[in-house]
Amino acid sequence: MPVEADVIAPSTQDKYLFGKLAEAALMLYARSLCTSYTIMGKGRKAIIGNADNFWLHSSKENSFDLTHPQSPSSEAISPRLDLMTSTTPITLDPQKTALVIIDMQNFFLSEAFGRTKGAGHDAVKNLEQHAIPAARKAGVQVIWLNWGLTDKDLDLMPPAIKRAFGFEVVLDNEDEEVETDTAEGDIFREHGAADDPKVNPQDTVVLENGKDKRIYKGLGSWCGNLELPDGTTVDGGRLLMRDAWNSALYPPLDTLYEEGIGCWINKDRMSEKGIRSLLFAGVNTDQCVSGTLTDAFSKGYDCVMLKDACGTTSPSFSQQCIEFNAAKSWGFVATCADFARGVENMASQ
């Protein structure tokens, strides 16, 4: 004979404990590299990452949620930024996102240094017209990441970085190695002929990579007086040193910065401020931009390259290579217009 038992309704405390146990079980799934679970009526979901840093993927929309909630079961944030990329839609938390603008400085873009109009200048326009206004509207932090060296930085600068900007040698009329200290205190050895009438002063700057010796005279070297397009002259200051004219932001970005948009951070001084997702812009795409992006990727940041806000003077395949890897390996690729549209759509949420 079956035994009848009283049905006891769960208490509020029991419901709370059950909910916590369910959430804990879900977080255990998140500790694996990629663990899937099903939500009835909503398609297949996946947790990618670990308990402290994870994305949510929806097979129904083929989209990634990069908002970094406290747990996979947390309520969706609002407002959120839905961004269409070249491969898949993604969702960002504006409060955890920053637009990182790299090296948009006079030395790299100004006509005073013989720079001709190109992809970098197109990137300036796209930032001015689309990306920066969108960031301001969405509350996305703008970070200006630039060169701004000190003499101490020069003393500690690795040789590979110094080589990229040229270095000085002393030309001697003897066929033997000459060791000398430059103004920066560095020691170089080189052959040469100081009395040779064919030798010009700029020939004491060694560059084997095809760059212009007239402007690449070494980090910290004096740029001299420079003529601007309007005919006025300006003291260029020391190359890429802090507070020098050549290190200032290229117009009109300098005005946007002075209006209070974003914060200025010198190289190697970027710190975490609750930011999880980074939108990348700047010059040169295949050098400082990609180097910063891959560093951020290795440190666990979400990386989105705004391809038309990046430019380079290198061959076109250099840009294509970075865009390909940014989309396929390091994160995602979008345009400034994509970003602006995503911000506009936030208003309808």
mmCIF file of C-alpha atoms in Angstrom:
data_model
loop_
_atom_site.group_PDB
_atom_site.id
_atom_site.type_symbol
_atom_site.label_atom_id
_atom_site.label_comp_id
_atom_site.label_asym_id
_atom_site.label_seq_id
_atom_site.Cartn_x
_atom_site.Cartn_y
_atom_site.Cartn_z
ATOM 1 C CA MET A 1 0.000 0.000 0.000
ATOM 2 C CA PRO A 2 1.564 3.289 -1.058
ATOM 3 C CA VAL A 3 2.466 5.731 1.667
ATOM 4 C CA GLU A 4 1.062 9.194 1.247
ATOM 5 C CA ALA A 5 3.374 12.092 1.972
ATOM 6 C CA ASP A 6 2.629 15.743 2.479
ATOM 7 C CA VAL A 7 3.777 18.041 -0.347
ATOM 8 C CA ILE A 8 5.807 20.828 1.197
ATOM 9 C CA ALA A 9 6.026 24.053 -0.814
ATOM 10 C CA PRO A 10 9.588 25.390 -1.058
ATOM 11 C CA SER A 11 10.278 28.343 1.162
ATOM 12 C CA THR A 12 11.703 31.638 -0.061
ATOM 13 C CA GLN A 13 15.043 30.636 1.434
ATOM 14 C CA ASP A 14 14.940 27.293 -0.410
ATOM 15 C CA LYS A 15 14.282 29.091 -3.693
ATOM 16 C CA TYR A 16 17.195 31.441 -3.024
ATOM 17 C CA LEU A 17 19.555 28.555 -2.243
ATOM 18 C CA PHE A 18 18.404 26.640 -5.309
ATOM 19 C CA GLY A 19 19.034 29.686 -7.483
ATOM 20 C CA LYS A 20 22.528 30.110 -6.062
ATOM 21 C CA LEU A 21 23.319 26.432 -6.628
ATOM 22 C CA ALA A 22 22.119 26.666 -10.216
ATOM 23 C CA GLU A 23 24.237 29.774 -10.793
ATOM 24 C CA ALA A 24 27.288 28.092 -9.250
ATOM 25 C CA ALA A 25 26.797 25.079 -11.516
ATOM 26 C CA LEU A 26 26.601 27.378 -14.525
ATOM 27 C CA MET A 27 29.828 29.100 -13.525
ATOM 28 C CA LEU A 28 31.542 25.709 -13.326
ATOM 29 C CA TYR A 29 30.672 25.279 -16.993
ATOM 30 C CA ALA A 30 32.287 28.635 -17.709
ATOM 31 C CA ARG A 31 35.599 27.438 -16.336
ATOM 32 C CA SER A 32 36.132 25.282 -19.385
ATOM 33 C CA LEU A 33 37.444 26.834 -22.580
ATOM 34 C CA CYS A 34 34.129 26.583 -24.380
ATOM 35 C CA THR A 35 31.132 24.893 -22.775
ATOM 36 C CA SER A 36 27.657 24.990 -24.296
ATOM 37 C CA TYR A 37 24.288 24.949 -22.638
ATOM 38 C CA THR A 38 20.751 25.225 -23.984
ATOM 39 C CA ILE A 39 18.114 27.769 -23.047
ATOM 40 C CA MET A 40 14.638 26.577 -24.029
ATOM 41 C CA GLY A 41 13.188 28.536 -26.907
ATOM 42 C CA LYS A 42 16.234 30.746 -27.320
ATOM 43 C CA GLY A 43 18.616 28.544 -29.262
ATOM 44 C CA ARG A 44 22.062 27.317 -28.386
ATOM 45 C CA LYS A 45 24.312 29.388 -26.125
ATOM 46 C CA ALA A 46 28.008 29.018 -25.387
ATOM 47 C CA ILE A 47 30.263 30.358 -22.658
ATOM 48 C CA ILE A 48 33.761 31.054 -23.958
ATOM 49 C CA GLY A 49 36.633 31.812 -21.605
ATOM 50 C CA ASN A 50 36.860 31.363 -17.844
ATOM 51 C CA ALA A 51 35.009 32.372 -14.702
ATOM 52 C CA ASP A 52 36.694 35.789 -14.549
ATOM 53 C CA ASN A 53 36.737 36.685 -18.246
ATOM 54 C CA PHE A 54 34.168 35.187 -20.592
ATOM 55 C CA TRP A 55 32.057 35.893 -23.666
ATOM 56 C CA LEU A 56 28.591 34.563 -24.457
ATOM 57 C CA HIS A 57 27.861 33.270 -27.950
ATOM 58 C CA SER A 58 24.383 32.885 -29.424
ATOM 59 C CA SER A 59 23.964 30.434 -32.285
ATOM 60 C CA LYS A 60 20.571 31.933 -33.094
ATOM 61 C CA GLU A 61 22.013 35.350 -33.957
ATOM 62 C CA ASN A 62 25.587 34.080 -34.492
ATOM 63 C CA SER A 63 26.700 36.908 -32.227
ATOM 64 C CA PHE A 64 29.063 37.448 -29.315
ATOM 65 C CA ASP A 65 28.153 39.202 -26.073
ATOM 66 C CA LEU A 66 31.285 40.992 -24.812
ATOM 67 C CA THR A 67 29.591 42.891 -21.966
ATOM 68 C CA HIS A 68 31.334 40.828 -19.253
ATOM 69 C CA PRO A 69 28.437 40.405 -16.810
ATOM 70 C CA GLN A 70 28.989 39.066 -13.299
ATOM 71 C CA SER A 71 27.696 35.657 -14.357
ATOM 72 C CA PRO A 72 26.332 34.050 -17.538
ATOM 73 C CA SER A 73 22.818 34.194 -16.069
ATOM 74 C CA SER A 74 22.919 37.928 -15.292
ATOM 75 C CA GLU A 75 20.330 40.200 -16.858
ATOM 76 C CA ALA A 76 21.354 41.868 -20.112
ATOM 77 C CA ILE A 77 22.772 45.346 -19.546
ATOM 78 C CA SER A 78 21.108 48.496 -20.809
ATOM 79 C CA PRO A 79 22.111 50.543 -22.641
ATOM 80 C CA ARG A 80 24.315 48.239 -24.668
ATOM 81 C CA LEU A 81 26.253 48.834 -27.859
ATOM 82 C CA ASP A 82 25.491 46.396 -30.686
ATOM 83 C CA LEU A 83 28.264 46.605 -33.270
ATOM 84 C CA MET A 84 28.282 44.911 -36.666
ATOM 85 C CA THR A 85 31.788 43.706 -37.526
ATOM 86 C CA SER A 86 33.187 42.171 -40.700
ATOM 87 C CA THR A 87 32.545 38.655 -39.393
ATOM 88 C CA THR A 88 29.769 38.683 -36.774
ATOM 89 C CA PRO A 89 27.708 41.046 -34.603
ATOM 90 C CA ILE A 90 29.085 41.807 -31.137
ATOM 91 C CA THR A 91 27.631 43.528 -28.086
ATOM 92 C CA LEU A 92 29.715 45.850 -25.899
ATOM 93 C CA ASP A 93 29.191 47.588 -22.575
ATOM 94 C CA PRO A 94 29.948 51.293 -23.267
ATOM 95 C CA GLN A 95 31.106 51.753 -19.675
ATOM 96 C CA LYS A 96 33.715 49.013 -20.125
ATOM 97 C CA THR A 97 34.854 50.127 -23.583
ATOM 98 C CA ALA A 98 37.548 52.586 -24.679
ATOM 99 C CA LEU A 99 38.557 54.040 -28.032
ATOM 100 C CA VAL A 100 42.374 53.935 -28.184
ATOM 101 C CA ILE A 101 43.879 56.417 -30.681
ATOM 102 C CA ILE A 102 47.563 55.758 -31.301
ATOM 103 C CA ASP A 103 50.295 58.150 -32.506
ATOM 104 C CA MET A 104 48.131 60.688 -34.346
ATOM 105 C CA GLN A 105 50.918 63.218 -33.802
ATOM 106 C CA ASN A 106 52.520 65.955 -35.898
ATOM 107 C CA PHE A 107 55.685 63.978 -36.524
ATOM 108 C CA PHE A 108 53.777 61.182 -38.238
ATOM 109 C CA LEU A 109 51.210 63.296 -40.120
ATOM 110 C CA SER A 110 52.312 66.923 -40.570
ATOM 111 C CA GLU A 111 53.310 68.378 -43.926
ATOM 112 C CA ALA A 112 56.126 70.125 -42.045
ATOM 113 C CA PHE A 113 57.879 66.746 -42.008
ATOM 114 C CA GLY A 114 57.152 66.123 -45.678
ATOM 115 C CA ARG A 115 54.180 63.865 -45.003
ATOM 116 C CA THR A 116 51.898 63.602 -48.020
ATOM 117 C CA LYS A 117 48.155 63.087 -47.742
ATOM 118 C CA GLY A 118 47.312 59.426 -47.392
ATOM 119 C CA ALA A 119 45.567 56.752 -45.343
ATOM 120 C CA GLY A 120 46.607 58.319 -42.052
ATOM 121 C CA HIS A 121 44.914 61.599 -42.976
ATOM 122 C CA ASP A 122 41.787 59.713 -44.093
ATOM 123 C CA ALA A 123 41.810 58.062 -40.668
ATOM 124 C CA VAL A 124 41.890 61.499 -39.022
ATOM 125 C CA LYS A 125 38.730 62.501 -40.934
ATOM 126 C CA ASN A 126 36.905 59.299 -40.008
ATOM 127 C CA LEU A 127 37.790 59.783 -36.359
ATOM 128 C CA GLU A 128 36.705 63.419 -36.410
ATOM 129 C CA GLN A 129 33.438 62.827 -38.265
ATOM 130 C CA HIS A 130 32.314 59.457 -36.892
ATOM 131 C CA ALA A 131 34.253 57.616 -34.198
ATOM 132 C CA ILE A 132 35.039 60.388 -31.702
ATOM 133 C CA PRO A 133 31.518 61.933 -31.745
ATOM 134 C CA ALA A 134 30.061 58.421 -31.350
ATOM 135 C CA ALA A 135 32.352 57.674 -28.415
ATOM 136 C CA ARG A 136 31.383 60.939 -26.734
ATOM 137 C CA LYS A 137 27.663 60.225 -27.239
ATOM 138 C CA ALA A 138 27.887 56.654 -25.922
ATOM 139 C CA GLY A 139 30.073 57.466 -22.932
ATOM 140 C CA VAL A 140 32.947 55.416 -24.350
ATOM 141 C CA GLN A 141 36.259 56.640 -22.945
ATOM 142 C CA VAL A 142 38.756 58.041 -25.465
ATOM 143 C CA ILE A 143 42.415 57.284 -24.773
ATOM 144 C CA TRP A 144 45.116 59.158 -26.692
ATOM 145 C CA LEU A 145 48.130 56.837 -26.590
ATOM 146 C CA ASN A 146 51.174 58.737 -27.828
ATOM 147 C CA TRP A 147 54.904 59.167 -27.819
ATOM 148 C CA GLY A 148 56.041 61.515 -25.061
ATOM 149 C CA LEU A 149 59.559 60.531 -24.062
ATOM 150 C CA THR A 150 61.737 61.775 -21.222
ATOM 151 C CA ASP A 151 65.526 61.730 -21.024
ATOM 152 C CA LYS A 152 65.235 58.789 -18.651
ATOM 153 C CA ASP A 153 63.214 56.953 -21.304
ATOM 154 C CA LEU A 154 66.031 57.558 -23.792
ATOM 155 C CA ASP A 155 68.595 56.158 -21.370
ATOM 156 C CA LEU A 156 66.569 52.949 -21.044
ATOM 157 C CA MET A 157 65.439 52.682 -24.679
ATOM 158 C CA PRO A 158 66.139 49.261 -26.271
ATOM 159 C CA PRO A 159 68.375 49.284 -29.366
ATOM 160 C CA ALA A 160 65.694 47.900 -31.695
ATOM 161 C CA ILE A 161 63.428 50.899 -31.062
ATOM 162 C CA LYS A 162 66.275 53.409 -31.459
ATOM 163 C CA ARG A 163 67.333 51.799 -34.715
ATOM 164 C CA ALA A 164 63.872 52.418 -36.204
ATOM 165 C CA PHE A 165 64.300 56.189 -35.794
ATOM 166 C CA GLY A 166 67.931 56.444 -36.887
ATOM 167 C CA PHE A 167 71.118 56.902 -34.907
ATOM 168 C CA GLU A 168 74.233 59.014 -35.271
ATOM 169 C CA VAL A 169 77.744 57.793 -35.998
ATOM 170 C CA VAL A 170 81.065 59.599 -36.314
ATOM 171 C CA LEU A 171 82.734 59.293 -39.710
ATOM 172 C CA ASP A 172 86.505 58.846 -39.453
ATOM 173 C CA ASN A 173 89.174 59.119 -42.155
ATOM 174 C CA GLU A 174 90.900 55.968 -40.999
ATOM 175 C CA ASP A 175 89.879 52.526 -42.167
ATOM 176 C CA GLU A 176 89.302 51.338 -38.655
ATOM 177 C CA GLU A 177 86.458 51.194 -36.226
ATOM 178 C CA VAL A 178 85.799 54.350 -34.237
ATOM 179 C CA GLU A 179 84.059 54.266 -30.892
ATOM 180 C CA THR A 180 82.277 57.418 -29.785
ATOM 181 C CA ASP A 181 79.597 58.653 -27.438
ATOM 182 C CA THR A 182 76.716 60.554 -28.990
ATOM 183 C CA ALA A 183 74.799 63.324 -27.264
ATOM 184 C CA GLU A 184 72.473 60.637 -25.922
ATOM 185 C CA GLY A 185 75.347 58.741 -24.334
ATOM 186 C CA ASP A 186 75.123 55.765 -26.673
ATOM 187 C CA ILE A 187 78.162 54.073 -28.208
ATOM 188 C CA PHE A 188 78.303 53.172 -31.899
ATOM 189 C CA ARG A 189 81.015 51.853 -34.228
ATOM 190 C CA GLU A 190 81.185 52.787 -37.907
ATOM 191 C CA HIS A 191 83.621 53.242 -40.803
ATOM 192 C CA GLY A 192 83.711 56.482 -42.796
ATOM 193 C CA ALA A 193 85.604 59.469 -44.128
ATOM 194 C CA ALA A 194 84.972 62.757 -42.321
ATOM 195 C CA ASP A 195 86.977 64.833 -44.827
ATOM 196 C CA ASP A 196 85.237 63.380 -47.852
ATOM 197 C CA PRO A 197 83.520 66.342 -49.622
ATOM 198 C CA LYS A 198 80.768 63.992 -50.749
ATOM 199 C CA VAL A 199 79.722 63.373 -47.156
ATOM 200 C CA ASN A 200 76.830 65.567 -46.000
ATOM 201 C CA PRO A 201 75.934 66.185 -42.340
ATOM 202 C CA GLN A 202 72.787 64.072 -42.623
ATOM 203 C CA ASP A 203 74.912 61.144 -43.808
ATOM 204 C CA THR A 204 76.052 60.687 -40.221
ATOM 205 C CA VAL A 205 72.567 59.376 -39.537
ATOM 206 C CA VAL A 206 72.443 55.682 -40.307
ATOM 207 C CA LEU A 207 69.251 54.245 -41.767
ATOM 208 C CA GLU A 208 69.275 51.048 -43.779
ATOM 209 C CA ASN A 209 65.475 50.790 -43.994
ATOM 210 C CA GLY A 210 64.818 53.440 -46.641
ATOM 211 C CA LYS A 211 63.468 56.154 -44.329
ATOM 212 C CA ASP A 212 64.242 59.836 -44.827
ATOM 213 C CA LYS A 213 67.515 60.771 -43.093
ATOM 214 C CA ARG A 214 66.462 64.417 -42.957
ATOM 215 C CA ILE A 215 63.768 63.741 -40.359
ATOM 216 C CA TYR A 216 64.820 60.437 -38.791
ATOM 217 C CA LYS A 217 67.850 61.651 -36.847
ATOM 218 C CA GLY A 218 67.281 59.622 -33.718
ATOM 219 C CA LEU A 219 64.837 59.797 -30.832
ATOM 220 C CA GLY A 220 65.469 62.943 -28.800
ATOM 221 C CA SER A 221 67.322 64.717 -31.640
ATOM 222 C CA TRP A 222 66.407 68.320 -32.472
ATOM 223 C CA CYS A 223 63.926 68.741 -35.313
ATOM 224 C CA GLY A 224 64.830 72.410 -35.841
ATOM 225 C CA ASN A 225 62.551 75.154 -37.166
ATOM 226 C CA LEU A 226 59.838 73.788 -39.427
ATOM 227 C CA GLU A 227 57.737 75.567 -42.039
ATOM 228 C CA LEU A 228 53.991 74.981 -41.858
ATOM 229 C CA PRO A 229 51.652 74.977 -44.896
ATOM 230 C CA ASP A 230 50.547 78.558 -44.124
ATOM 231 C CA GLY A 231 54.148 79.785 -44.332
ATOM 232 C CA THR A 232 54.711 80.248 -40.609
ATOM 233 C CA THR A 233 57.540 78.510 -38.795
ATOM 234 C CA VAL A 234 57.521 76.564 -35.566
ATOM 235 C CA ASP A 235 60.195 75.090 -33.330
ATOM 236 C CA GLY A 236 59.749 71.356 -33.843
ATOM 237 C CA GLY A 237 61.479 70.492 -30.572
ATOM 238 C CA ARG A 238 63.246 67.224 -29.826
ATOM 239 C CA LEU A 239 61.983 64.182 -31.677
ATOM 240 C CA LEU A 240 59.007 62.563 -29.913
ATOM 241 C CA MET A 241 59.908 64.069 -26.552
ATOM 242 C CA ARG A 242 57.225 65.111 -24.103
ATOM 243 C CA ASP A 243 55.671 68.573 -24.692
ATOM 244 C CA ALA A 244 57.493 69.105 -28.027
ATOM 245 C CA TRP A 245 55.535 70.456 -31.018
ATOM 246 C CA ASN A 246 56.336 67.392 -33.114
ATOM 247 C CA SER A 247 54.746 65.206 -30.395
ATOM 248 C CA ALA A 248 51.521 67.233 -30.243
ATOM 249 C CA LEU A 249 48.309 65.877 -31.742
ATOM 250 C CA TYR A 250 47.780 66.581 -35.423
ATOM 251 C CA PRO A 251 44.976 69.093 -36.158
ATOM 252 C CA PRO A 252 42.020 68.962 -35.754
ATOM 253 C CA LEU A 253 42.499 66.171 -33.223
ATOM 254 C CA ASP A 254 44.399 68.567 -30.965
ATOM 255 C CA THR A 255 41.290 70.745 -30.707
ATOM 256 C CA LEU A 256 39.090 67.760 -29.861
ATOM 257 C CA TYR A 257 41.483 66.762 -27.103
ATOM 258 C CA GLU A 258 41.591 70.320 -25.734
ATOM 259 C CA GLU A 259 37.781 70.299 -25.629
ATOM 260 C CA GLY A 260 38.072 67.617 -22.995
ATOM 261 C CA ILE A 261 37.512 64.496 -25.070
ATOM 262 C CA GLY A 262 39.454 61.652 -23.492
ATOM 263 C CA CYS A 263 42.724 61.399 -21.621
ATOM 264 C CA TRP A 264 46.338 61.515 -22.800
ATOM 265 C CA ILE A 265 48.545 58.556 -21.907
ATOM 266 C CA ASN A 266 52.212 58.333 -22.841
ATOM 267 C CA LYS A 267 53.555 55.048 -24.174
ATOM 268 C CA ASP A 268 54.089 52.292 -21.560
ATOM 269 C CA ARG A 269 51.865 54.097 -19.041
ATOM 270 C CA MET A 270 48.446 52.661 -19.853
ATOM 271 C CA SER A 271 46.693 51.262 -16.784
ATOM 272 C CA GLU A 272 43.476 49.366 -16.243
ATOM 273 C CA LYS A 273 40.403 51.414 -15.297
ATOM 274 C CA GLY A 274 37.685 48.768 -15.454
ATOM 275 C CA ILE A 275 37.984 48.671 -19.244
ATOM 276 C CA ARG A 276 37.510 45.272 -20.909
ATOM 277 C CA SER A 277 36.954 46.115 -24.603
ATOM 278 C CA LEU A 278 39.203 48.293 -26.789
ATOM 279 C CA LEU A 279 38.512 49.922 -30.164
ATOM 280 C CA PHE A 280 41.788 50.633 -31.980
ATOM 281 C CA ALA A 281 42.687 53.530 -34.283
ATOM 282 C CA GLY A 282 45.877 55.342 -35.305
ATOM 283 C CA VAL A 283 49.113 55.129 -37.273
ATOM 284 C CA ASN A 284 50.958 53.157 -38.415
ATOM 285 C CA THR A 285 48.628 50.164 -38.674
ATOM 286 C CA ASP A 286 51.321 47.523 -39.045
ATOM 287 C CA GLN A 287 53.643 49.021 -36.447
ATOM 288 C CA CYS A 288 52.500 50.784 -33.268
ATOM 289 C CA VAL A 289 48.789 50.067 -33.771
ATOM 290 C CA SER A 290 49.182 46.334 -34.331
ATOM 291 C CA GLY A 291 51.831 46.116 -31.613
ATOM 292 C CA THR A 292 49.480 47.697 -29.079
ATOM 293 C CA LEU A 293 46.540 45.604 -30.273
ATOM 294 C CA THR A 294 48.405 42.310 -29.966
ATOM 295 C CA ASP A 295 49.731 43.312 -26.532
ATOM 296 C CA ALA A 296 46.146 43.987 -25.427
ATOM 297 C CA PHE A 297 45.003 40.691 -26.963
ATOM 298 C CA SER A 298 47.675 38.822 -24.992
ATOM 299 C CA LYS A 299 46.566 40.543 -21.780
ATOM 300 C CA GLY A 300 42.950 39.423 -22.224
ATOM 301 C CA TYR A 301 41.300 42.576 -23.583
ATOM 302 C CA ASP A 302 38.589 42.359 -26.245
ATOM 303 C CA CYS A 303 40.088 43.926 -29.382
ATOM 304 C CA VAL A 304 38.211 45.647 -32.211
ATOM 305 C CA MET A 305 40.122 47.299 -35.046
ATOM 306 C CA LEU A 306 38.390 50.290 -36.664
ATOM 307 C CA LYS A 307 40.029 49.710 -40.021
ATOM 308 C CA ASP A 308 39.248 53.077 -41.624
ATOM 309 C CA ALA A 309 40.567 54.849 -38.530
ATOM 310 C CA CYS A 310 43.951 53.190 -39.079
ATOM 311 C CA GLY A 311 46.523 54.049 -41.716
ATOM 312 C CA THR A 312 50.059 53.210 -42.729
ATOM 313 C CA THR A 313 52.731 54.363 -45.158
ATOM 314 C CA SER A 314 53.780 50.737 -45.675
ATOM 315 C CA PRO A 315 52.686 48.754 -48.754
ATOM 316 C CA SER A 316 48.960 47.970 -48.921
ATOM 317 C CA PHE A 317 49.461 44.305 -48.071
ATOM 318 C CA SER A 318 50.672 45.402 -44.628
ATOM 319 C CA GLN A 319 47.250 46.868 -43.800
ATOM 320 C CA GLN A 320 45.499 43.839 -45.288
ATOM 321 C CA CYS A 321 47.566 41.456 -43.173
ATOM 322 C CA ILE A 322 46.675 43.240 -39.924
ATOM 323 C CA GLU A 323 42.983 43.459 -40.846
ATOM 324 C CA PHE A 324 42.917 39.740 -41.683
ATOM 325 C CA ASN A 325 44.483 38.673 -38.395
ATOM 326 C CA ALA A 326 42.481 41.168 -36.340
ATOM 327 C CA ALA A 327 39.258 39.636 -37.693
ATOM 328 C CA LYS A 328 40.315 35.983 -37.670
ATOM 329 C CA SER A 329 42.575 35.684 -34.621
ATOM 330 C CA TRP A 330 42.896 38.722 -32.363
ATOM 331 C CA GLY A 331 39.298 39.921 -32.253
ATOM 332 C CA PHE A 332 37.097 41.808 -34.684
ATOM 333 C CA VAL A 333 37.199 44.448 -37.440
ATOM 334 C CA ALA A 334 34.645 47.207 -38.003
ATOM 335 C CA THR A 335 34.456 50.702 -39.489
ATOM 336 C CA CYS A 336 33.894 54.088 -37.884
ATOM 337 C CA ALA A 337 30.475 54.240 -39.569
ATOM 338 C CA ASP A 338 29.593 50.832 -38.057
ATOM 339 C CA PHE A 339 30.509 52.191 -34.641
ATOM 340 C CA ALA A 340 28.460 55.362 -35.165
ATOM 341 C CA ARG A 341 25.412 53.350 -36.299
ATOM 342 C CA GLY A 342 25.673 51.122 -33.258
ATOM 343 C CA VAL A 343 25.679 54.164 -31.003
ATOM 344 C CA GLU A 344 22.670 55.659 -32.810
ATOM 345 C CA ASN A 345 20.742 52.420 -32.279
ATOM 346 C CA MET A 346 21.421 52.586 -28.532
ATOM 347 C CA ALA A 347 18.849 55.378 -28.293
ATOM 348 C CA SER A 348 16.054 53.013 -29.355
ATOM 349 C CA GLN A 349 16.734 50.438 -26.625
#
